Structures are given as C-alpha cells and as structure tokens.
Short mmCIF file of C-alpha atoms and ligand atoms in Angstrom, two decimals:
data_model
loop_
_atom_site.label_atom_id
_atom_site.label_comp_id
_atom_site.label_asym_id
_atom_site.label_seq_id
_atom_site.Cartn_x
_atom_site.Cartn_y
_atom_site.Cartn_z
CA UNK A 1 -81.85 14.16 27.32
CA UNK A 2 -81.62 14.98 30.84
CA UNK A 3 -85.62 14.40 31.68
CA UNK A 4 -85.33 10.83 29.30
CA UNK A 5 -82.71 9.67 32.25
CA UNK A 6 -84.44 8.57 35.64
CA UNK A 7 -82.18 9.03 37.64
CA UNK A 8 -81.23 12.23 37.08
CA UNK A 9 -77.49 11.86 36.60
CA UNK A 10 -77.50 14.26 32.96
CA UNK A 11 -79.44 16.62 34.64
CA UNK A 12 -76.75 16.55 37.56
CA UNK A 13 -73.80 16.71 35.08
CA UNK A 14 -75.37 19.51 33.26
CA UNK A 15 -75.67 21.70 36.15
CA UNK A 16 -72.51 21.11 37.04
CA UNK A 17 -71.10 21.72 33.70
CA UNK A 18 -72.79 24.91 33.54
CA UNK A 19 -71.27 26.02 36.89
CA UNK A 20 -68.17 25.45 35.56
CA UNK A 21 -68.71 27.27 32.38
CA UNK A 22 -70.19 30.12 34.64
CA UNK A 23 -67.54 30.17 36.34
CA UNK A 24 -65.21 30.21 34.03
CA UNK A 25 -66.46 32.98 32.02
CA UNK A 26 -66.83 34.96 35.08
CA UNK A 27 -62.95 34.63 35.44
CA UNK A 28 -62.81 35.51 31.87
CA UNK A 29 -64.46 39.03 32.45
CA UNK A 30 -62.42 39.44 36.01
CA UNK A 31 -59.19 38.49 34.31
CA UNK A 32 -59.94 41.63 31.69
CA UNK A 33 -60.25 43.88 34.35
CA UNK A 34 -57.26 42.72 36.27
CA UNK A 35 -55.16 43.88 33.04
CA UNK A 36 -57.23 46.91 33.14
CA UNK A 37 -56.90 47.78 36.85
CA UNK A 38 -53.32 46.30 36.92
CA UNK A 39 -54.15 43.62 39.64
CA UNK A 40 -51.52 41.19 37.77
CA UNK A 41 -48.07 42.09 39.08
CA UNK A 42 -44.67 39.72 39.05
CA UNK A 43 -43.09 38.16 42.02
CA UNK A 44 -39.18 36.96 41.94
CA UNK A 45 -37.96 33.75 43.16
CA UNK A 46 -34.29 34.07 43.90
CA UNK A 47 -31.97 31.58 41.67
CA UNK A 48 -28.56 30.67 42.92
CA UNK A 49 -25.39 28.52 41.68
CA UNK A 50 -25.38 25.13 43.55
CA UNK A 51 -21.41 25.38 44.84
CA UNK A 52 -21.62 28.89 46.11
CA UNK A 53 -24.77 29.38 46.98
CA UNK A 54 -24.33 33.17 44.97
CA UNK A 55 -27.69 34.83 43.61
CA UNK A 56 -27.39 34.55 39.77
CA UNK A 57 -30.94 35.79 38.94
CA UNK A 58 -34.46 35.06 39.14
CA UNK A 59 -37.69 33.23 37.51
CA UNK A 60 -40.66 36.06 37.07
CA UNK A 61 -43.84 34.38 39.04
CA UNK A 62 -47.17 36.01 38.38
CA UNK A 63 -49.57 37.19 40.68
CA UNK A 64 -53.36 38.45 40.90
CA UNK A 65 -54.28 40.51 43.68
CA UNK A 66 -57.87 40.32 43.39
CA UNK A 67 -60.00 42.76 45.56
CA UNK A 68 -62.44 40.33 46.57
CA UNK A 69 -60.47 36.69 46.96
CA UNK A 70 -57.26 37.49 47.85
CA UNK A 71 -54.05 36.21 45.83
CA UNK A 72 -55.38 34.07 43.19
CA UNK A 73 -52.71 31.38 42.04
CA UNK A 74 -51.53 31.66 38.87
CA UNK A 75 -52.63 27.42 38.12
CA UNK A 76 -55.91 29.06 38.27
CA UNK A 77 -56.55 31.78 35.83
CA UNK A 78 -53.34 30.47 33.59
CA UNK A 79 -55.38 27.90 32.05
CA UNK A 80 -58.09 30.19 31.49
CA UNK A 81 -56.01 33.07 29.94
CA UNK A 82 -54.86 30.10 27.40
CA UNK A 83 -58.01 28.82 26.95
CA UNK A 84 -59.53 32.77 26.07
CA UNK A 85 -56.28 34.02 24.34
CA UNK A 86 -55.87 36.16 26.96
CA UNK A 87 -52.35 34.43 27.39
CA UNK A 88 -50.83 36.83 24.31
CA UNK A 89 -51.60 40.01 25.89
CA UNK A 90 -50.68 39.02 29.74
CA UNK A 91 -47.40 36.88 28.22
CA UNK A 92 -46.10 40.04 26.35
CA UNK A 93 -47.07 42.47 29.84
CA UNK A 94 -44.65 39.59 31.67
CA UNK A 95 -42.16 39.76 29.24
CA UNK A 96 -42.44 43.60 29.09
CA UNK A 97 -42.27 44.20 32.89
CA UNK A 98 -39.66 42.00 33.53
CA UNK A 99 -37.47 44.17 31.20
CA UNK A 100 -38.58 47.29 32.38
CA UNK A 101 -38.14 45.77 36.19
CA UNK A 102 -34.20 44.36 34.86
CA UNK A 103 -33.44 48.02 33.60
CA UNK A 104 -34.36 50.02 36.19
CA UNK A 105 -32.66 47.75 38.91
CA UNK A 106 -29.85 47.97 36.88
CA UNK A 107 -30.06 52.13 37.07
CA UNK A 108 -30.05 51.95 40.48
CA UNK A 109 -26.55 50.09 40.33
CA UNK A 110 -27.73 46.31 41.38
CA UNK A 111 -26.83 43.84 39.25
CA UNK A 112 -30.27 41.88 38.30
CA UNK A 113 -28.39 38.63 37.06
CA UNK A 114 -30.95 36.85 34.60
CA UNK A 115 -34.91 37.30 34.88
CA UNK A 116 -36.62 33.87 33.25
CA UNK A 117 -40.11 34.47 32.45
CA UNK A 118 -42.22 31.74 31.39
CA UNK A 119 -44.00 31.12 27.86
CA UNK A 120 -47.08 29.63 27.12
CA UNK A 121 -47.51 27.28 23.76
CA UNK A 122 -50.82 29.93 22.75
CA UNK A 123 -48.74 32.70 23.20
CA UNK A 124 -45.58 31.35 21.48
CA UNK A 125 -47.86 30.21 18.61
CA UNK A 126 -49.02 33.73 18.23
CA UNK A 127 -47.68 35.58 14.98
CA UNK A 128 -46.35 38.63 16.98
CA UNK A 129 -43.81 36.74 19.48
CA UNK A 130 -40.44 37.48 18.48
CA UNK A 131 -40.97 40.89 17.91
CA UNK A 132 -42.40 41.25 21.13
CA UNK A 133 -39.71 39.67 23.06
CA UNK A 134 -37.26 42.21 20.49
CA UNK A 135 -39.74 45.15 21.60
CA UNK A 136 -39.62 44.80 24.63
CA UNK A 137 -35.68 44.48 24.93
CA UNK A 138 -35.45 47.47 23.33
CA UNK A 139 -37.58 49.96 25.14
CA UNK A 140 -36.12 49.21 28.08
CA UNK A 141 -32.83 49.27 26.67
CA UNK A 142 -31.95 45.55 28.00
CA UNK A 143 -28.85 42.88 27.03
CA UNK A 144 -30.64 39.82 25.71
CA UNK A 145 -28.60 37.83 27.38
CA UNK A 146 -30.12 39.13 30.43
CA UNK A 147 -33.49 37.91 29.40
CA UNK A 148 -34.14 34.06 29.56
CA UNK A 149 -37.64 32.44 28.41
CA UNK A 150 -38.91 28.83 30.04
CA UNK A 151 -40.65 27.30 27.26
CA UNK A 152 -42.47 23.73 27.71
CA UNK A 153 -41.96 20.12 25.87
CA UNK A 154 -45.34 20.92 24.82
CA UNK A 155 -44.36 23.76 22.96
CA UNK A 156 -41.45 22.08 21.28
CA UNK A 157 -43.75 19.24 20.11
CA UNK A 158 -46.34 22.04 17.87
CA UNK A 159 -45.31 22.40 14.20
CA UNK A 160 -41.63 21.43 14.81
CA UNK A 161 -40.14 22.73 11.59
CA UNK A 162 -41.47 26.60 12.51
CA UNK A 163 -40.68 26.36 16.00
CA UNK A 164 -37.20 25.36 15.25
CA UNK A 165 -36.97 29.05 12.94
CA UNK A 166 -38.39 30.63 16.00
CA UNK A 167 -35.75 29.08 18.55
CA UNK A 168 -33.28 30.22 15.96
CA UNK A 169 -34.44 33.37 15.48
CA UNK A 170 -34.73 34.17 19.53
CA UNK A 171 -31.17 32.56 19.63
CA UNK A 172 -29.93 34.85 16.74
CA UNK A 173 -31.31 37.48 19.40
CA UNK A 174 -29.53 36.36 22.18
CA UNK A 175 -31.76 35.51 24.42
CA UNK A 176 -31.81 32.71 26.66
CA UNK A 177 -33.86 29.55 25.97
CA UNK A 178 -34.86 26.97 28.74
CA UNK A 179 -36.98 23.96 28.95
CA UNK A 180 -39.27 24.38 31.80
CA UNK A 181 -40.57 20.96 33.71
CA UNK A 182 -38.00 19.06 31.75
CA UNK A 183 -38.52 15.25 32.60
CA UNK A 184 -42.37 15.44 32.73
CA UNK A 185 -43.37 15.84 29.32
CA UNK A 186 -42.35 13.86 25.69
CA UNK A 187 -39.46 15.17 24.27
CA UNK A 188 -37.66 13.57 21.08
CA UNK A 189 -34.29 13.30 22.26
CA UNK A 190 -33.17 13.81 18.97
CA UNK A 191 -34.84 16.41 18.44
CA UNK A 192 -34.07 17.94 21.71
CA UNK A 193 -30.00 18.02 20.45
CA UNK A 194 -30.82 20.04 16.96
CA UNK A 195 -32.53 22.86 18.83
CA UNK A 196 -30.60 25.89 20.19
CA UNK A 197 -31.34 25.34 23.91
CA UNK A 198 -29.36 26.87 26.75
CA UNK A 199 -31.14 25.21 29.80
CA UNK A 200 -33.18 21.98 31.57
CA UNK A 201 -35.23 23.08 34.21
CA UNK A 202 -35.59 19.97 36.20
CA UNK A 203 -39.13 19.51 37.50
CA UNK A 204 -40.08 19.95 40.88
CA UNK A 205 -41.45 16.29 41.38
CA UNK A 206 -38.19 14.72 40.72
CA UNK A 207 -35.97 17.18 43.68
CA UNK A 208 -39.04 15.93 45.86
CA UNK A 209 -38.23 12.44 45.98
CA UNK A 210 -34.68 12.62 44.90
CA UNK A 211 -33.40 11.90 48.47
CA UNK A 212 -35.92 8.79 48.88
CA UNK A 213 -36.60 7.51 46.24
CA UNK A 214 -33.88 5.66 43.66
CA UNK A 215 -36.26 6.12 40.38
CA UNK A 216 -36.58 10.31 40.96
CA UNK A 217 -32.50 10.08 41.96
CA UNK A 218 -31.57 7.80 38.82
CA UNK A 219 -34.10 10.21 36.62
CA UNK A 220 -31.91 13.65 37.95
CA UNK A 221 -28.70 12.16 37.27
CA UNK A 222 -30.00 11.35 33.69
CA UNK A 223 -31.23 14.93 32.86
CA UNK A 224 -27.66 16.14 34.21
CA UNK A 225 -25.73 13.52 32.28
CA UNK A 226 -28.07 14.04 29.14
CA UNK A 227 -27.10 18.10 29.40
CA UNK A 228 -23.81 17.76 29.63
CA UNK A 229 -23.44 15.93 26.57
CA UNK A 230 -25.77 18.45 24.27
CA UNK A 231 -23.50 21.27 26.19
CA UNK A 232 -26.63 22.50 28.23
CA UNK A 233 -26.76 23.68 31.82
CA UNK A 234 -29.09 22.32 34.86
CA UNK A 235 -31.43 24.30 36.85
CA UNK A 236 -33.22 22.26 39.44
CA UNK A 237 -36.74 23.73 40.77
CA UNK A 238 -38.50 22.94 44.00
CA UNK A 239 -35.20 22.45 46.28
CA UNK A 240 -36.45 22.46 50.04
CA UNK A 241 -34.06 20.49 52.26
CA UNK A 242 -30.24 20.52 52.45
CA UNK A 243 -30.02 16.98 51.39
CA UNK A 244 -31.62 17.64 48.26
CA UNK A 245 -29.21 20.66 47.80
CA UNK A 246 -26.02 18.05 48.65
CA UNK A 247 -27.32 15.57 46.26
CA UNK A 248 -27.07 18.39 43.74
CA UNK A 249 -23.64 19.66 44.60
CA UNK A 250 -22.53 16.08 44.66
CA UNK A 251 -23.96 15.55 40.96
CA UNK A 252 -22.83 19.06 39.97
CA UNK A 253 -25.58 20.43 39.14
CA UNK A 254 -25.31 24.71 38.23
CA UNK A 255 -27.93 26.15 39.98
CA UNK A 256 -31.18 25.88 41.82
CA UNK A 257 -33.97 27.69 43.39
CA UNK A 258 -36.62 26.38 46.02
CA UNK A 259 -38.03 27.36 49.38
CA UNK A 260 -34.72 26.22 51.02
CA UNK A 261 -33.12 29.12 50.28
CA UNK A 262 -36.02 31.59 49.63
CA UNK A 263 -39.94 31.83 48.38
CA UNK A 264 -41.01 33.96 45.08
CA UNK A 265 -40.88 37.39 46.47
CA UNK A 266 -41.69 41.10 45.75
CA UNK A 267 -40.41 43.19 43.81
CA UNK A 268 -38.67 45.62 46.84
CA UNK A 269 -37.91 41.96 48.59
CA UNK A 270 -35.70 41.09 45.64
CA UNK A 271 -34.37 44.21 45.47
CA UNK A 272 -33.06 44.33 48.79
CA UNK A 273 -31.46 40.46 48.68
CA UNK A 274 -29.70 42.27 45.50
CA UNK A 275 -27.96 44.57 47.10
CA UNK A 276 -27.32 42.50 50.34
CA UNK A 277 -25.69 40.11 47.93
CA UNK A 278 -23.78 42.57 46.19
CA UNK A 279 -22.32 43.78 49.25
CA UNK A 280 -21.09 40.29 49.88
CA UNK A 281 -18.97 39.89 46.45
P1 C2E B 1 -43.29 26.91 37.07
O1 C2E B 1 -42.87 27.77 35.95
O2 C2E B 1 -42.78 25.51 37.06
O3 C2E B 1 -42.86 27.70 38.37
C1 C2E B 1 -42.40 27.11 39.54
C2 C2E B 1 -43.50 27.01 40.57
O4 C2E B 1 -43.01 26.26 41.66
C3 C2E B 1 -43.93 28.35 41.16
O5 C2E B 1 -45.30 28.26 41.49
C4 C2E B 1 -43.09 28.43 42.43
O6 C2E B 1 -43.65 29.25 43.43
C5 C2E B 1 -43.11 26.98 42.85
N1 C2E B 1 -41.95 26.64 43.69
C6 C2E B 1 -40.70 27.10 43.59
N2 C2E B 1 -39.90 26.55 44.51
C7 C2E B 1 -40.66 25.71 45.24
C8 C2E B 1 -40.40 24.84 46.35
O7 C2E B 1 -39.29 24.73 46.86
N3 C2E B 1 -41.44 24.09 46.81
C9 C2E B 1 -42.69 24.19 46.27
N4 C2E B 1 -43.64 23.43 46.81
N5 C2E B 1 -42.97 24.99 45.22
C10 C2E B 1 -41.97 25.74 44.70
P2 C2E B 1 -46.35 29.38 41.07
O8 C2E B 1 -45.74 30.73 41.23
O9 C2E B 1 -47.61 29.05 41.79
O10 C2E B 1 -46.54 29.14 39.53
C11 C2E B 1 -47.14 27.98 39.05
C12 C2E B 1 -47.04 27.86 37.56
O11 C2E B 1 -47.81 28.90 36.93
C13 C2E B 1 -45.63 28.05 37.03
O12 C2E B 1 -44.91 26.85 37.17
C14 C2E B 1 -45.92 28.41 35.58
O13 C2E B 1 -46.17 27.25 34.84
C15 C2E B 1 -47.21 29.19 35.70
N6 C2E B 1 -46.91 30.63 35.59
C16 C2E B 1 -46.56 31.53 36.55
N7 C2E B 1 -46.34 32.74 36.03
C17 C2E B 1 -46.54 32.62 34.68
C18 C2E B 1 -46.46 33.54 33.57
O14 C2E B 1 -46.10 34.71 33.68
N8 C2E B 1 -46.76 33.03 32.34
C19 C2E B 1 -47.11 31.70 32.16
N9 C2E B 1 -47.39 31.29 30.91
N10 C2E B 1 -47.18 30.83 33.16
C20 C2E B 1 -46.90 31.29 34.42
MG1 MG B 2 -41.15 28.27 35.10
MG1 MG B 3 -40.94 24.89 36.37
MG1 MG B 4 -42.93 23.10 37.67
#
C-alpha cells in the first residue's frame, strides 16, 4: 500500500511506526534486565498534614537508573511495563520493597508513618493481587495500616462487581485504599460512596491553578466537600507555592505533598528527614 500512494505519506507513517515499535520492544528487553540487574529502585516523596506541617508518611516513586541514559522517568517505561505485563512483576517488587523499606526503618527506631505505593489497573486485574499485597505484609512483618495503595478511576471503572470484592477484601486486610488523580478521570459518584475508600488524592493540575484560576479553586473545594460527606480524607499532590498551601489550610484540607516542602527523595534522604522530624515531636 505504501508504493500505490505517490506521495509517499504510508511509506512515511510506516517507518515511523516501526521506529516506534522498535523502540518499544527495545525498552521491553531493557526493562527485563533492569529487574534482573536491579536498576529499578523507589524514591520517597515526603507527605505532611496541612495545619502542622508534621511528616505523616510518604508516596513510593519509582526509578530506573539506566547505565546508558541516565534516570529514565517512570511516564516512560510505565506504559510499556502495562502494555508487556511487565507491570505484575515490577507492581508486586514496589509493593514488596516498600514493606521491607517500612520494616527495617522501623528497626532502626524511626517511625515510617504510611508508605502509598501506586497500582496499576493490569496489575490489579491480575489473579495473584491480594495475596501479594498479604505476602508481602507478612514477610516483612508490617501493620497494614501502615501500607496504603493509590489506585486509579480507571481501575474502579473494570468489572465493578469483582473489584468491589477486591476493595473489600484489601479493606478486610486493613490496608489503606486511595484514589490517585481524583478529579481527572470518570467516576460514578454513586458508586464512588459504596466502595470502602479511605482517601482522594487530588490531582496535580487542579493545586496548579487553584490560586488563579476560579474553575480549578471551585473543583478543590468540591473534592473536599464531596469527602467529607462519604467520611474520606484529602491529600492534595503537586503543592509548590505557599498560597496554594494557605488555600488548603483555609479549606481544611489533611495533608499534602509537593515540591514546596520537598522533591521525591532517596531512600537515606528520607531516612534522615525521619529522624530530624522525630527529634522535633
Ligand atoms: P503520581 O502517582 O500521580 O505521582 C505524582 C507525580 O507527581 C510524581 O512524578 C511526583 O514526582 C510528581 N510531583 C510531586 N509533587 C510535585 C510538584 O510539586 N510539582 C510537580 N511538577 N510534580 C510533582 P513521577 O515520580 O515522575 O511519577 C509519575 C507517575 O508515574 C506517577 O504519578 C505514577 O502514576 C507513575 N508511577 C510512579 N511509580 C509507580 C509505580 O511504582 N507503579 C505504578 N503503577 N506507577 C508508578
Ligand atoms: Mg500516585
Ligand atoms: Mg497522583
Ligand atoms: Mg498525578
């Protein structure tokens, strides 16, 4: 079909689509090794209460350290671990680490607060999650309660009858359940209510605007009235200036993280703001 067009725009497309596919797969095969060669490690970002400004935990952020290119961003090769099924086996390492990370912090006498780790719809969908998230609890000998997972609107809207039996059944567990993005995707409000959810995670685009803009202000103060009245708390992501964190307190919003008050971070890093902030209590 490409030589029957004269002016060469299939042929064009082709190439390109092949270049992508290339290039794709290529980041298929790297992303195997990564697991192998442990390239994929988690970063913390620092989560606070709005009023006092105290660390109350973190979200786990991953990270590829790739020999060759540097840090790769995880919008990158997330799409393509879903897209390969990768997802299951790197979501269930995320899950794993942060436990074993939450367990030994705790051993050396800081108090970890909640780690959030986030959950793809392939990997939620796969038979084996719950007792992976119970596994890995387990082994490392961690509190559920300790453990909180950011699941998407997406995710809620796949085969709502079983996901409800698997929110139950993580609830039953006692771990945390949030709603990651919350505002940007197509929730049935209804819906929303009859599922055991702890958290709304306020998307980042709405904090960007929320000081300029009356639609992304009127749209926070929704999600914050709409928790309160299905007994849920408020997370905001994506917080960078003080008037965005006033416009929280003023709205009483719980907590928050952003680059305001600090930038996903290491390991060590987090460790270290731990025990500065323990020192402070
Ligand atoms: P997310 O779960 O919504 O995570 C928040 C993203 O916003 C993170 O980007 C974080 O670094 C960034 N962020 C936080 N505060 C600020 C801020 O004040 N300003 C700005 N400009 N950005 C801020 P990151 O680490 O690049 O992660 C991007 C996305 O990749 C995450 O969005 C999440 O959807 C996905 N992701 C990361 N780790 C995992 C994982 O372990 N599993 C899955 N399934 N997805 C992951
Ligand atoms: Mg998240
Ligand atoms: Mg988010
Ligand atoms: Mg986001």
């Amino acid at each position: 079909t490409a030589q029957a067009n004269p002016n060469g725009a299939f042929q064009f497309y082709s190439k390109e689509l092949n270049a992508r596919t290339s290039s794709r797969l290529n980041m298929e095969a790297e992303l195997r090794r990564a697991l192998d060669r442990n390239e994929l490690t988690l970063h913390f970002q620092p989560k606070y209460t709005v009023d006092t400004g105290a660390l109350i935990g973190a979200e786990c952020l991953l990270r590829w350290q790739h020999p060759e290119h540097g840090q790769v961003s995880p919008l990158e090769f997330i799409p393509v671990a879903e897209e390969t099924g990768l997802i299951v086996e790197i979501g269930q390492r995320v899950i794993d680490e942060a436990c074993r990370q939450h367990s030994a912090w705790q051993r050396q006498g800081l108090i970890p607060g909640q780690l959030a780790v986030n959950v793809s719809v392939q990997q939620f969908r796969h038979g084996a999650f719950v007792d992976g998230v119970r596994g890995a609890l387990e082994r490392h000998g961690v509190a559920p309660r300790h453990l909180k997972l950011e699941l998407t609107e997406s995710l809620l809207m796949i085969e709502p009858l079983k996901v409800a039996d698997m929110l139950n059944e993580l609830r039953t567990l006692g771990v945390q359940l949030s709603i990651d993005d919350f505002g940007t995707g197509y929730s049935s409000l209804s819906y929303l209510s009859a599922l055991p959810i702890d958290e709304l995670k306020i998307d980042r685009s709405f904090l960007t605007h929320v000081e300029t803009r009356p639609e992304s202000a009127a749209i926070v103060r929704a999600i914050l009235a709409l928790a309160g009245c299905l007994n849920m708390s408020v997370v905001a992501e994506g917080v960078e200036t003080q008037g965005q964190l006033a416009f929280l307190k003023e709205h009483q919003c719980e907590a928050f993280q952003g680059f305001l008050f600090s930038r996903p971070v290491p390991a060590d890093d987090f460790a270290q703001m731990l025990s500065t902030s323990s020192e402070n209590t």
